XYZ file of C-alpha atoms in Angstrom:
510
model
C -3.668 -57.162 -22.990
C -3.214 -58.397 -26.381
C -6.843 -57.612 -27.746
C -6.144 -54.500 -29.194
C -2.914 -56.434 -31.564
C -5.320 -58.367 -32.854
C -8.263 -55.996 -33.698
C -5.140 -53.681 -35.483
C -4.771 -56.624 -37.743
C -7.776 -56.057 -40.785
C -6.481 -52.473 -40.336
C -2.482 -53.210 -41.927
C -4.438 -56.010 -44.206
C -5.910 -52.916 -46.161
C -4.484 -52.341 -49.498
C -2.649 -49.237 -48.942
C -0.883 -49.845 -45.530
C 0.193 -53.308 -47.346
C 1.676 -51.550 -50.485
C 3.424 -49.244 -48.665
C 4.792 -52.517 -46.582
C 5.810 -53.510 -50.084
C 7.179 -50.043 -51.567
C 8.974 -49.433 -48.438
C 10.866 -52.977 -48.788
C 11.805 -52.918 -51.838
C 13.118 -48.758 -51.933
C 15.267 -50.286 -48.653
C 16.772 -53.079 -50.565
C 18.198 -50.534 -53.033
C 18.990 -47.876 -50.201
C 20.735 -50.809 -48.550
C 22.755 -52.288 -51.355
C 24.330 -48.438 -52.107
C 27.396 -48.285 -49.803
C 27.266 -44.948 -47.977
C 23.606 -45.032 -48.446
C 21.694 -46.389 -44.992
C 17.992 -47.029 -43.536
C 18.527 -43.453 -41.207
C 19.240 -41.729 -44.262
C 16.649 -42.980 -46.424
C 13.654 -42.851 -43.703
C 14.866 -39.104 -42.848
C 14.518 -38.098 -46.573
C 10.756 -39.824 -46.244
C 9.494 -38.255 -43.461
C 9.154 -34.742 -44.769
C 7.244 -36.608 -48.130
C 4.468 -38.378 -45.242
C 3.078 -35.209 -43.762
C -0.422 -35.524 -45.987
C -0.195 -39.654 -45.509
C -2.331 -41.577 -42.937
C 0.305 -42.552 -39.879
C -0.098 -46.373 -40.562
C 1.068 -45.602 -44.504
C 3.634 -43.277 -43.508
C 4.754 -46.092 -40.757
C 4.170 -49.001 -43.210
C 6.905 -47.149 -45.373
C 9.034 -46.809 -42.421
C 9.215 -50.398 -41.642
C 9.499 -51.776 -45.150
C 12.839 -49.629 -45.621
C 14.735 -50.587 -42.247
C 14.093 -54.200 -42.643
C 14.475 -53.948 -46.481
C 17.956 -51.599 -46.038
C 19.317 -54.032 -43.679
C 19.560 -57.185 -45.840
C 20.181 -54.581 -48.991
C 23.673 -54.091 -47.214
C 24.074 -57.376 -47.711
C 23.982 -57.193 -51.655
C 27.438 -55.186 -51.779
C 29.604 -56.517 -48.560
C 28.996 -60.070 -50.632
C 29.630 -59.216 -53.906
C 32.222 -56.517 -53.448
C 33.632 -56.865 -49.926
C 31.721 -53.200 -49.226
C 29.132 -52.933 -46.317
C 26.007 -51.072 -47.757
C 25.231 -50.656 -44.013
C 27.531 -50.669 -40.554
C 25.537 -53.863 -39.872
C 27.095 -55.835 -42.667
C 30.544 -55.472 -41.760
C 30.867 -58.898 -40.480
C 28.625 -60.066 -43.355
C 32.101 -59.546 -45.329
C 33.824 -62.033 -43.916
C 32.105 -65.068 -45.490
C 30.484 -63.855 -48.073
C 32.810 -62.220 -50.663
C 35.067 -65.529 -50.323
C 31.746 -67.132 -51.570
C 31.540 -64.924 -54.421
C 34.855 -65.075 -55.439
C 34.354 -68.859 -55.566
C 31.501 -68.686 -57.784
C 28.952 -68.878 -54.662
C 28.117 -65.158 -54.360
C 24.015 -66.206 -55.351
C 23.743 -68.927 -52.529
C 25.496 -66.731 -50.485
C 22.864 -63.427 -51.177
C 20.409 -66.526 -50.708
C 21.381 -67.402 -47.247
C 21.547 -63.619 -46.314
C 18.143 -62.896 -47.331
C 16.396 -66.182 -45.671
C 18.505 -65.135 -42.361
C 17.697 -61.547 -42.799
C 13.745 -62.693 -42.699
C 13.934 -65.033 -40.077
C 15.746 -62.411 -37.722
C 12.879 -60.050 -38.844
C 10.296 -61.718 -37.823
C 11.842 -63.092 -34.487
C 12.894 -59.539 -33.506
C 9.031 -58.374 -34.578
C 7.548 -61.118 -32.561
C 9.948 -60.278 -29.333
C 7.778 -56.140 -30.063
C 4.781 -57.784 -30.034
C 4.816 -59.943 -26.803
C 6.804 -57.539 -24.537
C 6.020 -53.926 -25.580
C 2.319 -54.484 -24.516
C 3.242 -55.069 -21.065
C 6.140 -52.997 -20.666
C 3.510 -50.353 -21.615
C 0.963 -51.398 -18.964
C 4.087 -50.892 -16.164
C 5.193 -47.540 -17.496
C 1.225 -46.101 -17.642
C 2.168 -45.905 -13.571
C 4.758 -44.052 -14.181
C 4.063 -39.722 -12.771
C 6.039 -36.963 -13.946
C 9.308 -37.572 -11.723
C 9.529 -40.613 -13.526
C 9.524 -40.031 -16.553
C 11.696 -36.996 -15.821
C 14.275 -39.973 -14.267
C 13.799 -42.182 -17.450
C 14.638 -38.979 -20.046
C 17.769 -39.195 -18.218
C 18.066 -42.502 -17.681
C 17.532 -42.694 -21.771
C 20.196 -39.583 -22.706
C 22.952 -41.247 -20.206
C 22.798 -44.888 -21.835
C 22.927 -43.516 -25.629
C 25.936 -41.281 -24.124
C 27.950 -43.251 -22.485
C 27.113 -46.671 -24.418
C 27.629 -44.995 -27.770
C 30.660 -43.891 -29.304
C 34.217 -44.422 -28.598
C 34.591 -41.158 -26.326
C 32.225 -40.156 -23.545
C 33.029 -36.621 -23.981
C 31.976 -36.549 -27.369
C 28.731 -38.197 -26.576
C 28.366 -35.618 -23.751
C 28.787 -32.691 -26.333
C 26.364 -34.283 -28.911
C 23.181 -34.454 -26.009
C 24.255 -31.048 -24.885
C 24.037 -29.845 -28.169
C 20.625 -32.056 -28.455
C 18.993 -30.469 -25.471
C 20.392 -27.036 -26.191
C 17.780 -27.044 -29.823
C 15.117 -28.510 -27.820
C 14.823 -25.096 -25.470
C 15.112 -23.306 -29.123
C 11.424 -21.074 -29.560
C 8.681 -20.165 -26.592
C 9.066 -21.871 -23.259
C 6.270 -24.417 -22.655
C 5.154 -23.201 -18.982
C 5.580 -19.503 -19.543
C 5.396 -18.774 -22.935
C 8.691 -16.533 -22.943
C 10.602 -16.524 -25.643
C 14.186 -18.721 -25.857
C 16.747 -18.336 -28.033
C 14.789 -16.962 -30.865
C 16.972 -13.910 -31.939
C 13.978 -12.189 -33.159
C 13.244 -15.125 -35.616
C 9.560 -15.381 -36.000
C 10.549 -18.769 -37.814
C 11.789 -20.182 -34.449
C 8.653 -19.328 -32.441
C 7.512 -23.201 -32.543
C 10.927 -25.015 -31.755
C 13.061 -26.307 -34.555
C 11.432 -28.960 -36.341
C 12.529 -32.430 -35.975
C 12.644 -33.450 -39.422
C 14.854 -30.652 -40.483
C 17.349 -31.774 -37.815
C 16.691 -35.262 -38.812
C 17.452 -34.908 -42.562
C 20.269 -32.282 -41.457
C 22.219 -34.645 -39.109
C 21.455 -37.571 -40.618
C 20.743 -37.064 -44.912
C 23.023 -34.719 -45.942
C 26.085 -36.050 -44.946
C 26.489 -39.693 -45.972
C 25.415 -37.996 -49.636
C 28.174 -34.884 -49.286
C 30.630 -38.527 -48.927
C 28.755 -40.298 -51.924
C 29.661 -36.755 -53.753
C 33.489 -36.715 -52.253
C 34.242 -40.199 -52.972
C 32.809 -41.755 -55.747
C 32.262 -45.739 -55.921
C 33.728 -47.770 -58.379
C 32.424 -50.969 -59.104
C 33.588 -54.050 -61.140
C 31.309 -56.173 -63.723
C 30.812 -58.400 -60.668
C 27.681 -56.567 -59.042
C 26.626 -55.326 -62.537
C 25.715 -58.553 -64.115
C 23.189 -61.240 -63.701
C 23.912 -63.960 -60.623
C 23.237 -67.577 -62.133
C 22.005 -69.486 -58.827
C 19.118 -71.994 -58.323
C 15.817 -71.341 -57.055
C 15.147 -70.024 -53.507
C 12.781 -73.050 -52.870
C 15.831 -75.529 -54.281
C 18.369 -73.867 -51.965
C 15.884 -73.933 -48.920
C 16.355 -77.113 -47.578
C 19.980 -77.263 -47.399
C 19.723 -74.050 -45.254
C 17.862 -75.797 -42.101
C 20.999 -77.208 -40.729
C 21.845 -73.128 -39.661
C 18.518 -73.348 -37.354
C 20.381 -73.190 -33.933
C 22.422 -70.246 -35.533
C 19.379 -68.952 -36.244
C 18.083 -69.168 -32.988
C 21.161 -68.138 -31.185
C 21.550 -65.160 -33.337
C 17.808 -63.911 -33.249
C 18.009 -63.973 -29.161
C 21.704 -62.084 -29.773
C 19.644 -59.928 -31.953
C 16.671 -58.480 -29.606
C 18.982 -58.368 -26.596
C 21.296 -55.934 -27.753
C 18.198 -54.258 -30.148
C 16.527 -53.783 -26.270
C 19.677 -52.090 -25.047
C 20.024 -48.453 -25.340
C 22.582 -47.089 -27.876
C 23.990 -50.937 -29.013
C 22.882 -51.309 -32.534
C 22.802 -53.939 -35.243
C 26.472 -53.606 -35.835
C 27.320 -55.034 -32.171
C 25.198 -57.808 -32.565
C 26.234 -58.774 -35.774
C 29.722 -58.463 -34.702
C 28.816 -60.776 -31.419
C 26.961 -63.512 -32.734
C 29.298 -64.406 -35.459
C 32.110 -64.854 -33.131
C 30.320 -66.844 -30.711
C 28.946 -68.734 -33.480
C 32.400 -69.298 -35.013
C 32.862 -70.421 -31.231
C 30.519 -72.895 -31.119
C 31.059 -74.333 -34.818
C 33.096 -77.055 -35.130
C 34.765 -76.378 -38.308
C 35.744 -72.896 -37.256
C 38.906 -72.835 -39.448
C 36.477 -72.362 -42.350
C 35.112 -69.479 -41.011
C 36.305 -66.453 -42.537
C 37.257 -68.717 -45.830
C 33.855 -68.898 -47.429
C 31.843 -70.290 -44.481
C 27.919 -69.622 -45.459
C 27.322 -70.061 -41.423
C 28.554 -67.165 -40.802
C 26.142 -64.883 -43.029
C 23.683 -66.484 -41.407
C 24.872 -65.847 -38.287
C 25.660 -61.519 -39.378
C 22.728 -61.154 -40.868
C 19.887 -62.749 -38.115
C 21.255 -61.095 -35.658
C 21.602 -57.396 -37.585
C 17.630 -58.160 -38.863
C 16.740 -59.574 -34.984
C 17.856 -56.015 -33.978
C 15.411 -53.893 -36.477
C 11.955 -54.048 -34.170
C 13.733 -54.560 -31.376
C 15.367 -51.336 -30.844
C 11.329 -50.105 -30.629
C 10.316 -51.727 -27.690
C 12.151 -49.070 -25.483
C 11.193 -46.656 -27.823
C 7.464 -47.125 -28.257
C 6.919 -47.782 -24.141
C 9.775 -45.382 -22.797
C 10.492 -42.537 -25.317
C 14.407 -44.289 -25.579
C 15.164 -45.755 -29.001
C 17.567 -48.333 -29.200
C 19.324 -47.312 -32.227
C 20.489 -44.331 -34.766
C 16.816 -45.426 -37.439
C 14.927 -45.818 -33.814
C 15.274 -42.101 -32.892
C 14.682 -40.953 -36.785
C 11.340 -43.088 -36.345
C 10.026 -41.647 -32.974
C 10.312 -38.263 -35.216
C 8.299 -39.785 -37.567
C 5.444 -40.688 -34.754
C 6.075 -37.101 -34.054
C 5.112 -35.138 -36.911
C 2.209 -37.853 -37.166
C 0.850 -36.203 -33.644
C 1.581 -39.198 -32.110
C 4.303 -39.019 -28.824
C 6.194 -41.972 -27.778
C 6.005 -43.111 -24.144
C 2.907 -45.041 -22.010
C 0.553 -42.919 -23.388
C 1.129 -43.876 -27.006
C -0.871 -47.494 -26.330
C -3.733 -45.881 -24.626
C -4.380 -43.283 -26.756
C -3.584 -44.743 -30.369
C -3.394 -48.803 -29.752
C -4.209 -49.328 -33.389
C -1.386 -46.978 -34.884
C 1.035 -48.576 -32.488
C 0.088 -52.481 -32.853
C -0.669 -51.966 -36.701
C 2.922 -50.908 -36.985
C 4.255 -54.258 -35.151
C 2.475 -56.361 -37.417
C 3.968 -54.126 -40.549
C 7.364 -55.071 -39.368
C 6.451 -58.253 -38.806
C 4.879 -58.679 -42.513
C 7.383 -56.602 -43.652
C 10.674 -59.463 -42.739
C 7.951 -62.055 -44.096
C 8.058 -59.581 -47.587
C 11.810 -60.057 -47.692
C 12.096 -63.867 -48.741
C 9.556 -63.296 -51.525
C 10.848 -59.772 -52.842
C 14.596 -59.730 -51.935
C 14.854 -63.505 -52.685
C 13.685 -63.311 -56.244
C 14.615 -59.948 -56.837
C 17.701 -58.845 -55.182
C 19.628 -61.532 -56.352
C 19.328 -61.209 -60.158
C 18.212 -57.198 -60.167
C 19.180 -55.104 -57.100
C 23.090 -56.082 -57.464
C 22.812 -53.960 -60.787
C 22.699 -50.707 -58.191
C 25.868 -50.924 -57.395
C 26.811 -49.821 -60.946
C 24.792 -46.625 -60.827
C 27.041 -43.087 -61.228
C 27.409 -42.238 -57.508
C 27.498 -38.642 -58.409
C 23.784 -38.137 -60.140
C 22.528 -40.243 -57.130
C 23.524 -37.954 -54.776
C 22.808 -34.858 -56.693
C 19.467 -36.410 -56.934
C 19.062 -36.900 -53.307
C 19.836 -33.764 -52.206
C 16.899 -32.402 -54.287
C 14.707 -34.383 -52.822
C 15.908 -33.319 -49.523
C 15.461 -29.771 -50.439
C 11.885 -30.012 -51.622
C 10.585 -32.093 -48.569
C 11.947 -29.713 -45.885
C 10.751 -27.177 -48.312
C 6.988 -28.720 -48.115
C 6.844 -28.734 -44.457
C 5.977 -24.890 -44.012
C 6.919 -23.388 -47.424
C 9.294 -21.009 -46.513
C 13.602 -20.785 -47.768
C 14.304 -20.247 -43.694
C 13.627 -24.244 -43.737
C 16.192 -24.897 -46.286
C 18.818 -22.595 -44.803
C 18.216 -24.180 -41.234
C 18.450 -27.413 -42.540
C 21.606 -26.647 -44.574
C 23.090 -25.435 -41.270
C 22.202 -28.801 -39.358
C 24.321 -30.533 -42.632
C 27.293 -28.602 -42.257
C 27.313 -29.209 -38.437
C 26.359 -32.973 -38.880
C 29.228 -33.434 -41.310
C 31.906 -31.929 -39.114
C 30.643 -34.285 -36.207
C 30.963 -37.051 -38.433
C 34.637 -36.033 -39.424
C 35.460 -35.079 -36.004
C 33.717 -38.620 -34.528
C 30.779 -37.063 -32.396
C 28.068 -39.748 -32.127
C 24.992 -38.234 -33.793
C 21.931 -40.311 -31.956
C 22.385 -37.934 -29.257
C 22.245 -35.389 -30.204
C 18.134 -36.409 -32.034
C 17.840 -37.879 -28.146
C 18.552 -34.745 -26.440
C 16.040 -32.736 -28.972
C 13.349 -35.199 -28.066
C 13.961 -36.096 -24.630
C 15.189 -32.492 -23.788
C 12.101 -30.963 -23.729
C 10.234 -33.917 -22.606
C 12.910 -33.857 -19.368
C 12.637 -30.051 -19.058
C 8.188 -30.459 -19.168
C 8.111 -33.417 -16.750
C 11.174 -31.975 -14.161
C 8.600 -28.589 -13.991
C 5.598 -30.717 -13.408
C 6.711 -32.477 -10.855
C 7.945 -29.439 -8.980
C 5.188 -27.527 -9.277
C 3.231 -30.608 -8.024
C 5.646 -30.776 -4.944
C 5.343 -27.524 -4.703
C 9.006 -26.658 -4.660
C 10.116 -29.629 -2.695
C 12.865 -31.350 -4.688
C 12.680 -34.585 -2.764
C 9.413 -35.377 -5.048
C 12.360 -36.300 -7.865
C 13.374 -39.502 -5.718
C 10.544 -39.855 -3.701
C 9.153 -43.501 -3.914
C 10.992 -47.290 -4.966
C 10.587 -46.359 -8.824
C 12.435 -43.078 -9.107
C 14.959 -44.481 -6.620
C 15.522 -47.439 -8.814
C 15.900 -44.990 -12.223
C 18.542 -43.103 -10.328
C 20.335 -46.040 -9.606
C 20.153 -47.458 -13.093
C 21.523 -43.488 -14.220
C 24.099 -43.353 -12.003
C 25.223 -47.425 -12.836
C 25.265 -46.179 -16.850
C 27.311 -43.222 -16.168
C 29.816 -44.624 -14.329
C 29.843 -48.573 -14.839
C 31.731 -48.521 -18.042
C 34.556 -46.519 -16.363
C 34.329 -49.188 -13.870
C 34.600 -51.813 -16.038
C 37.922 -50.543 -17.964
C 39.678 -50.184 -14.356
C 38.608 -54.222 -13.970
C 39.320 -55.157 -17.247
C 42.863 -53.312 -16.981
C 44.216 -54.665 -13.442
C 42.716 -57.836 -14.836
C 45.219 -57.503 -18.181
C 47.927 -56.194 -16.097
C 47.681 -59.517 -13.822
C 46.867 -62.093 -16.519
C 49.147 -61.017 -19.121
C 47.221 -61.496 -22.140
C 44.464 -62.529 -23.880
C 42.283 -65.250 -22.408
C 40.111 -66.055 -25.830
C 43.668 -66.410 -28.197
C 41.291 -65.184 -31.578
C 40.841 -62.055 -32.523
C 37.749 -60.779 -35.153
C 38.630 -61.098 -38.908
């Protein structure tokens, strides 16, 4: 089962897949350590730029920025109490206390060996369950997978975002582009409005860097940053190697954290942010010193950022076996297999085992790269980003938005269409729609719509083929337990409140 890992190995070990490793690590350091800036924004500006790239370089530069952009928002929530990423909030806490005693380079220290360690657990959990997961799902027929699309649009629904409704609108709206341009059974046109431009669907990446790109930069361009001298200069802190050894006593937070990590990375729709937020409270929990916490407490950096990094691969090993990424960069990335030819689901490890297992062992190498490049680097060079002009970055990013959705077919209609996707992401965003799914329902849309039509035509008619064996009985259950289990749970939690008249833990998150 594991053969083909192994023979992908001399493949990443070439010298281009590794630079791009290293490239893409160190361009997500910076993206990460820009506040407003994140790893879904910077990987849906790539994409357009990796069209004429082999997949495994294009990848290679995928993974380097998410694991390099989520330690890079450590940089800023240390030094200036601002979260370059969600996933940093918690990294706050602890670590601009640190600075502000002096501490803020032992403190980026402790981040960046956490950060690695998380890495490469959450890489190793891709590596030893995605192969088998993918061996189960190659049973799967087309009223399966129809049932798992679902399955995959109800859990990002109703497990992201504070309001169901919302979440509803944003997969509607999802689905609704997917059935944009000619229908995949007949050929008849949809929704085209005479638009020869729409004849091949709406293309991913211009939805990605739409939704996704445009608005966090239309923010940097609202609200410009401003920074004290205390990211700008030089941090005076002892070598990594010196500073090791006094880290080791954080190796059950490390542990804790990592498993804290790659369970919620697993789960639909959960994201880095929830497991940072978890495993630093029940580390906090389990310290015993936790009136320190909160005060300057390097434990609890290390217990943000392991389990924000544990989350990173992860969040791929639903989307690699069953089409249903785990977070907001997971669904940008399944574009990027995409546009590469390459379509997420069982097939994927049949048909391309070396693209797929080269690009777990460039995440994996990729959290190794972060000790060695954000260790020596970030902690005496990348904290100077923060002092950049906020408005010339994002004037510069929007160019480069412009000219890769510009590159994909050569035509203005691009632009416009992707303008259009910016203006509608950045209302969501105001108005507190969750984005992922609405980049769910475009890609599992279609691939619900295809598989629902297969199976029917293979039943010929008969309906009961959607639910007619253990597996596809077992998906609707899960469905139906996503949709309506949290509702559940609130009408527990609230006769529960109403009878115990408070709250049971007595703490409450910093």
């Amino acid at each position: 089962m594991y053969g083909d890992l192994i023979d992908a190995l001399p493949t990443v070990l070439t010298v281009a897949n590794f630079a791009a490793i290293v490239i893409g690590v160190i361009a997500g350091i910076v993206v990460g350590a820009l506040p407003g800036l994140s790893a879904t924004m910077a990987i849906s500006v790539l994409v357009p730029f990796t069209f004429g790239l082999d997949p495994l370089v294009a990848l290679g530069l995928m993974a380097g920025i998410y694991n390099g952009a989520m330690y890079g928002g450590a940089i800023p929530a240390i030094l200036l109490r601002i979260p370059g990423t969600p996933a940093a909030v918690a990294t706050c806490f602890d670590g601009y206390p640190m600075a502000q005693q002096g501490k803020g380079g032992y403190a980026l220290q402790v981040a960046v060996v956490s950060s690695s360690i998380g890495g490469i657990a959450s890489a190793l959990a891709l590596m030893l369950l995605a192969p088998p997961l993918s061996r189960v799902t190659l049973l799967f027929g087309p009223s399966e997978i129809f049932w798992i699309a679902v399955f995959g649009l109800s859990s990002v629904v109703f497990l992201l975002g504070k309001h169901v409704v919302k979440g509803l609108i944003s997969a509607a709206f999802g689905v609704l582009v997917s059935s944009v341009g000619a229908d995949p059974i007949l050929g008849v046109d949809r929704f085209t409005y005479g638009q020869l431009e729409l004849l091949d669907g709406i293309n991913i990446v211009i939805l990605l860097v739409g939704l996704y790109a445009l608005p966090p930069v239309i923010d940097l361009l609202e609200k410009p940053l401003k920074t004290d001298a205390l990211g700008t200069g030089k941090l005076h802190t002892q070598s990594l190697l010196t500073s090791l050894p006094s880290m080791f006593r954080f190796w059950r937070t490390w542990l804790r954290s990592s498993l804290f990590g790659i369970w919620i990375g697993i789960l639909p729709g959960a994201g880095g942010s929830m497991a940072a937020f978890l495993s630093y409270n029940e580390a906090r929990r389990a310290s015993k010193t936790p009136e320190t916490w909160g005060k300057g407490e390097p434990e609890g950096i290390a217990a943000s950022e392991t389990a924000n990094n544990a989350d990173t691969a992860a969040a791929l090993i639903p989307a690699l076996t069953l089409g249903i990424p785990g977070t907001a960069v997971a669904a940008v990335m399944l574009g990027g297999l995409l546009i590469h030819g390459l379509q997420p689901g069982p097939m994927l490890f049949r048909e391309n085992p070396d693209v797929v297992f080269g690009f777990m062992w460039q995440f994996l190498f990729g959290a190794i790269l972060l000790i060695f490049l954000g260790g020596s680097l970030a902690t005496n060079n990348f904290a100077r980003v923060l002092a950049l002009p906020r408005p010339l970055l994002g004037a510069m990013i929007i160019v480069l938005m412009l000219v890769g959705v510009y590159s994909i077919h050569g035509r203005m209609f691009d632009v416009y269409l992707m303008l259009g996707f910016g203006a509608i992401g950045y209302l969501m965003d105001k108005l507190d729609f969750p984005l992922p799914p609405v980049v769910l329902g475009l890609i599992l849309g279609g691939f619900a719509e295809e598989n629902l039509r297969l199976a029917l035509r293979i039943g010929q008619g008969d309906w009961s083929i959607l639910w007619h064996n253990v597996t596809s009985q077992l998906l609707i259950v899960l469905t139906i337990g996503v949709v309506f289990g949290p509702g559940i749970l609130r009408r527990i939690r609230r006769k529960g409140g109403k009878g115990g008249g408070g709250d049971a833990d007595g703490n409450a998150t910093p």
